[in-house]
Amino acid sequence: MKRMLIIMAGAWLALAPQATFAEPEEPSPSAEEVKQDLALQLAQRWDQLKYNTPDKQARVAGFKKLAEDAKALAQAHPDDPAPKVWGGIALATLAGEDGGLGALGLVKEAKALLEAALAQHPNKELETSIHTTLGSLYYQVPGWPIGFGDEDKAVEHLKKALELSPDSLDANFWMASYLWDETRRYKEAAEYFRRALAAPARPGREIADAGRKAEARALLAKVEKKLH
């Protein structure tokens, strides 16, 4: 009898629907992860243009396209500050590359985009980039009545960037550049250049890290000549 029950149970199991075990699906990326990925893609395009594009005409065309794409993304994703930030950075870089009479209009547009992004309370990394870029603009753009240049505001933004991210490569580099270019406070400039060179690596930003540190190394050599 027991044998019969076992056989019947086996037959029933053979006829029963077989369970299927699908491969577990990878979780969909969160909205924040999507934003971070978009910001990194824009940053990497800037990195390639700035440090891996030797032809000036190609750089100018590339920064124009990057600015256009970033502004289009800002319109499509108004709640995401990253496209505004990279649109502003691209325009500011384009102004330095292209120069000419249109440069002032470019930096004014860059400033407006960066300030709009700042008003959206971005994450620490983006906020550091905003303050760093605004600081560099305020000290490089001519003052009134030509432009909006303002040394006090430059220092305010650069200090804020360093307060947010003391180890930031760009924040330390631009504070050093300001001290070197505008104040001739060579000892302080050298210290900030050294901090820039000691900045930790940024995942996905290897090109920018190498390029910016090469700039810092070259400027530090000039500063040290003044100190000896």
PDB file of N, CA and C in Angstrom, residues 181-218:
ATOM      1  N   ASP A 181      47.225  84.908  -9.991  1.00  0.00           N
ATOM      2  CA  ASP A 181      46.934  85.892 -11.033  1.00  0.00           C
ATOM      3  C   ASP A 181      46.640  87.281 -10.489  1.00  0.00           C
ATOM      4  N   GLU A 182      45.896  87.339  -9.389  1.00  0.00           N
ATOM      5  CA  GLU A 182      45.325  88.610  -8.958  1.00  0.00           C
ATOM      6  C   GLU A 182      46.003  89.242  -7.755  1.00  0.00           C
ATOM      7  N   THR A 183      46.594  88.448  -6.875  1.00  0.00           N
ATOM      8  CA  THR A 183      47.095  89.011  -5.618  1.00  0.00           C
ATOM      9  C   THR A 183      48.601  88.908  -5.457  1.00  0.00           C
ATOM     10  N   ARG A 184      49.224  88.018  -6.246  1.00  0.00           N
ATOM     11  CA  ARG A 184      50.671  87.765  -6.119  1.00  0.00           C
ATOM     12  C   ARG A 184      51.039  87.263  -4.718  1.00  0.00           C
ATOM     13  N   ARG A 185      50.083  86.607  -4.068  1.00  0.00           N
ATOM     14  CA  ARG A 185      50.365  85.980  -2.765  1.00  0.00           C
ATOM     15  C   ARG A 185      50.899  84.572  -3.056  1.00  0.00           C
ATOM     16  N   TYR A 186      52.176  84.546  -3.401  1.00  0.00           N
ATOM     17  CA  TYR A 186      52.764  83.339  -3.970  1.00  0.00           C
ATOM     18  C   TYR A 186      52.806  82.162  -2.998  1.00  0.00           C
ATOM     19  N   LYS A 187      53.099  82.433  -1.740  1.00  0.00           N
ATOM     20  CA  LYS A 187      53.201  81.340  -0.770  1.00  0.00           C
ATOM     21  C   LYS A 187      51.854  80.627  -0.615  1.00  0.00           C
ATOM     22  N   GLU A 188      50.779  81.416  -0.518  1.00  0.00           N
ATOM     23  CA  GLU A 188      49.442  80.819  -0.402  1.00  0.00           C
ATOM     24  C   GLU A 188      49.053  80.095  -1.692  1.00  0.00           C
ATOM     25  N   ALA A 189      49.385  80.718  -2.814  1.00  0.00           N
ATOM     26  CA  ALA A 189      49.072  80.089  -4.102  1.00  0.00           C
ATOM     27  C   ALA A 189      49.751  78.727  -4.209  1.00  0.00           C
ATOM     28  N   ALA A 190      51.016  78.666  -3.800  1.00  0.00           N
ATOM     29  CA  ALA A 190      51.755  77.401  -3.866  1.00  0.00           C
ATOM     30  C   ALA A 190      51.086  76.326  -3.018  1.00  0.00           C
ATOM     31  N   GLU A 191      50.607  76.716  -1.843  1.00  0.00           N
ATOM     32  CA  GLU A 191      49.957  75.750  -0.958  1.00  0.00           C
ATOM     33  C   GLU A 191      48.690  75.181  -1.594  1.00  0.00           C
ATOM     34  N   TYR A 192      47.894  76.034  -2.230  1.00  0.00           N
ATOM     35  CA  TYR A 192      46.663  75.547  -2.868  1.00  0.00           C
ATOM     36  C   TYR A 192      46.970  74.707  -4.108  1.00  0.00           C
ATOM     37  N   PHE A 193      48.016  75.064  -4.839  1.00  0.00           N
ATOM     38  CA  PHE A 193      48.401  74.214  -5.976  1.00  0.00           C
ATOM     39  C   PHE A 193      48.829  72.832  -5.486  1.00  0.00           C
ATOM     40  N   ARG A 194      49.544  72.783  -4.367  1.00  0.00           N
ATOM     41  CA  ARG A 194      49.964  71.486  -3.819  1.00  0.00           C
ATOM     42  C   ARG A 194      48.747  70.667  -3.370  1.00  0.00           C
ATOM     43  N   ARG A 195      47.767  71.344  -2.797  1.00  0.00           N
ATOM     44  CA  ARG A 195      46.541  70.641  -2.399  1.00  0.00           C
ATOM     45  C   ARG A 195      45.816  70.096  -3.630  1.00  0.00           C
ATOM     46  N   ALA A 196      45.816  70.875  -4.694  1.00  0.00           N
ATOM     47  CA  ALA A 196      45.190  70.404  -5.937  1.00  0.00           C
ATOM     48  C   ALA A 196      45.892  69.144  -6.440  1.00  0.00           C
ATOM     49  N   LEU A 197      47.201  69.139  -6.383  1.00  0.00           N
ATOM     50  CA  LEU A 197      47.964  67.979  -6.852  1.00  0.00           C
ATOM     51  C   LEU A 197      47.737  66.748  -5.975  1.00  0.00           C
ATOM     52  N   ALA A 198      47.391  66.979  -4.713  1.00  0.00           N
ATOM     53  CA  ALA A 198      47.151  65.868  -3.786  1.00  0.00           C
ATOM     54  C   ALA A 198      45.688  65.419  -3.775  1.00  0.00           C
ATOM     55  N   ALA A 199      44.852  66.043  -4.587  1.00  0.00           N
ATOM     56  CA  ALA A 199      43.416  65.726  -4.585  1.00  0.00           C
ATOM     57  C   ALA A 199      43.182  64.270  -4.983  1.00  0.00           C
ATOM     58  N   PRO A 200      42.205  63.624  -4.362  1.00  0.00           N
ATOM     59  CA  PRO A 200      41.917  62.219  -4.697  1.00  0.00           C
ATOM     60  C   PRO A 200      41.352  62.077  -6.105  1.00  0.00           C
ATOM     61  N   ALA A 201      41.532  60.901  -6.668  1.00  0.00           N
ATOM     62  CA  ALA A 201      41.018  60.619  -8.016  1.00  0.00           C
ATOM     63  C   ALA A 201      39.494  60.624  -8.010  1.00  0.00           C
ATOM     64  N   ARG A 202      38.929  61.072  -9.129  1.00  0.00           N
ATOM     65  CA  ARG A 202      37.472  61.073  -9.292  1.00  0.00           C
ATOM     66  C   ARG A 202      37.087  59.974 -10.282  1.00  0.00           C
ATOM     67  N   PRO A 203      36.285  59.006  -9.866  1.00  0.00           N
ATOM     68  CA  PRO A 203      35.888  57.926 -10.782  1.00  0.00           C
ATOM     69  C   PRO A 203      35.219  58.470 -12.043  1.00  0.00           C
ATOM     70  N   GLY A 204      35.722  58.039 -13.189  1.00  0.00           N
ATOM     71  CA  GLY A 204      35.168  58.483 -14.460  1.00  0.00           C
ATOM     72  C   GLY A 204      35.714  59.799 -14.963  1.00  0.00           C
ATOM     73  N   ARG A 205      36.532  60.475 -14.151  1.00  0.00           N
ATOM     74  CA  ARG A 205      37.061  61.793 -14.537  1.00  0.00           C
ATOM     75  C   ARG A 205      38.586  61.744 -14.669  1.00  0.00           C
ATOM     76  N   GLU A 206      39.098  60.611 -15.089  1.00  0.00           N
ATOM     77  CA  GLU A 206      40.552  60.436 -15.156  1.00  0.00           C
ATOM     78  C   GLU A 206      41.213  61.435 -16.098  1.00  0.00           C
ATOM     79  N   ILE A 207      40.563  61.727 -17.210  1.00  0.00           N
ATOM     80  CA  ILE A 207      41.135  62.667 -18.184  1.00  0.00           C
ATOM     81  C   ILE A 207      41.235  64.056 -17.574  1.00  0.00           C
ATOM     82  N   ALA A 208      40.165  64.504 -16.936  1.00  0.00           N
ATOM     83  CA  ALA A 208      40.171  65.827 -16.309  1.00  0.00           C
ATOM     84  C   ALA A 208      41.175  65.895 -15.165  1.00  0.00           C
ATOM     85  N   ASP A 209      41.256  64.828 -14.370  1.00  0.00           N
ATOM     86  CA  ASP A 209      42.215  64.811 -13.261  1.00  0.00           C
ATOM     87  C   ASP A 209      43.642  64.990 -13.779  1.00  0.00           C
ATOM     88  N   ALA A 210      43.985  64.230 -14.811  1.00  0.00           N
ATOM     89  CA  ALA A 210      45.346  64.308 -15.357  1.00  0.00           C
ATOM     90  C   ALA A 210      45.616  65.680 -15.965  1.00  0.00           C
ATOM     91  N   GLY A 211      44.657  66.201 -16.717  1.00  0.00           N
ATOM     92  CA  GLY A 211      44.851  67.494 -17.365  1.00  0.00           C
ATOM     93  C   GLY A 211      44.961  68.640 -16.383  1.00  0.00           C
ATOM     94  N   ARG A 212      44.057  68.661 -15.389  1.00  0.00           N
ATOM     95  CA  ARG A 212      44.076  69.744 -14.410  1.00  0.00           C
ATOM     96  C   ARG A 212      45.331  69.685 -13.553  1.00  0.00           C
ATOM     97  N   LYS A 213      45.757  68.485 -13.190  1.00  0.00           N
ATOM     98  CA  LYS A 213      46.969  68.373 -12.371  1.00  0.00           C
ATOM     99  C   LYS A 213      48.207  68.775 -13.163  1.00  0.00           C
ATOM    100  N   ALA A 214      48.200  68.532 -14.460  1.00  0.00           N
ATOM    101  CA  ALA A 214      49.318  69.000 -15.289  1.00  0.00           C
ATOM    102  C   ALA A 214      49.369  70.526 -15.297  1.00  0.00           C
ATOM    103  N   GLU A 215      48.202  71.168 -15.378  1.00  0.00           N
ATOM    104  CA  GLU A 215      48.147  72.635 -15.310  1.00  0.00           C
ATOM    105  C   GLU A 215      48.639  73.131 -13.954  1.00  0.00           C
ATOM    106  N   ALA A 216      48.200  72.462 -12.892  1.00  0.00           N
ATOM    107  CA  ALA A 216      48.614  72.862 -11.547  1.00  0.00           C
ATOM    108  C   ALA A 216      50.122  72.709 -11.369  1.00  0.00           C
ATOM    109  N   ARG A 217      50.667  71.634 -11.903  1.00  0.00           N
ATOM    110  CA  ARG A 217      52.108  71.380 -11.787  1.00  0.00           C
ATOM    111  C   ARG A 217      52.914  72.467 -12.505  1.00  0.00           C
ATOM    112  N   ALA A 218      52.453  72.852 -13.684  1.00  0.00           N
ATOM    113  CA  ALA A 218      53.154  73.881 -14.461  1.00  0.00           C
ATOM    114  C   ALA A 218      53.093  75.235 -13.758  1.00  0.00           C
TER     115      ALA A 218
END
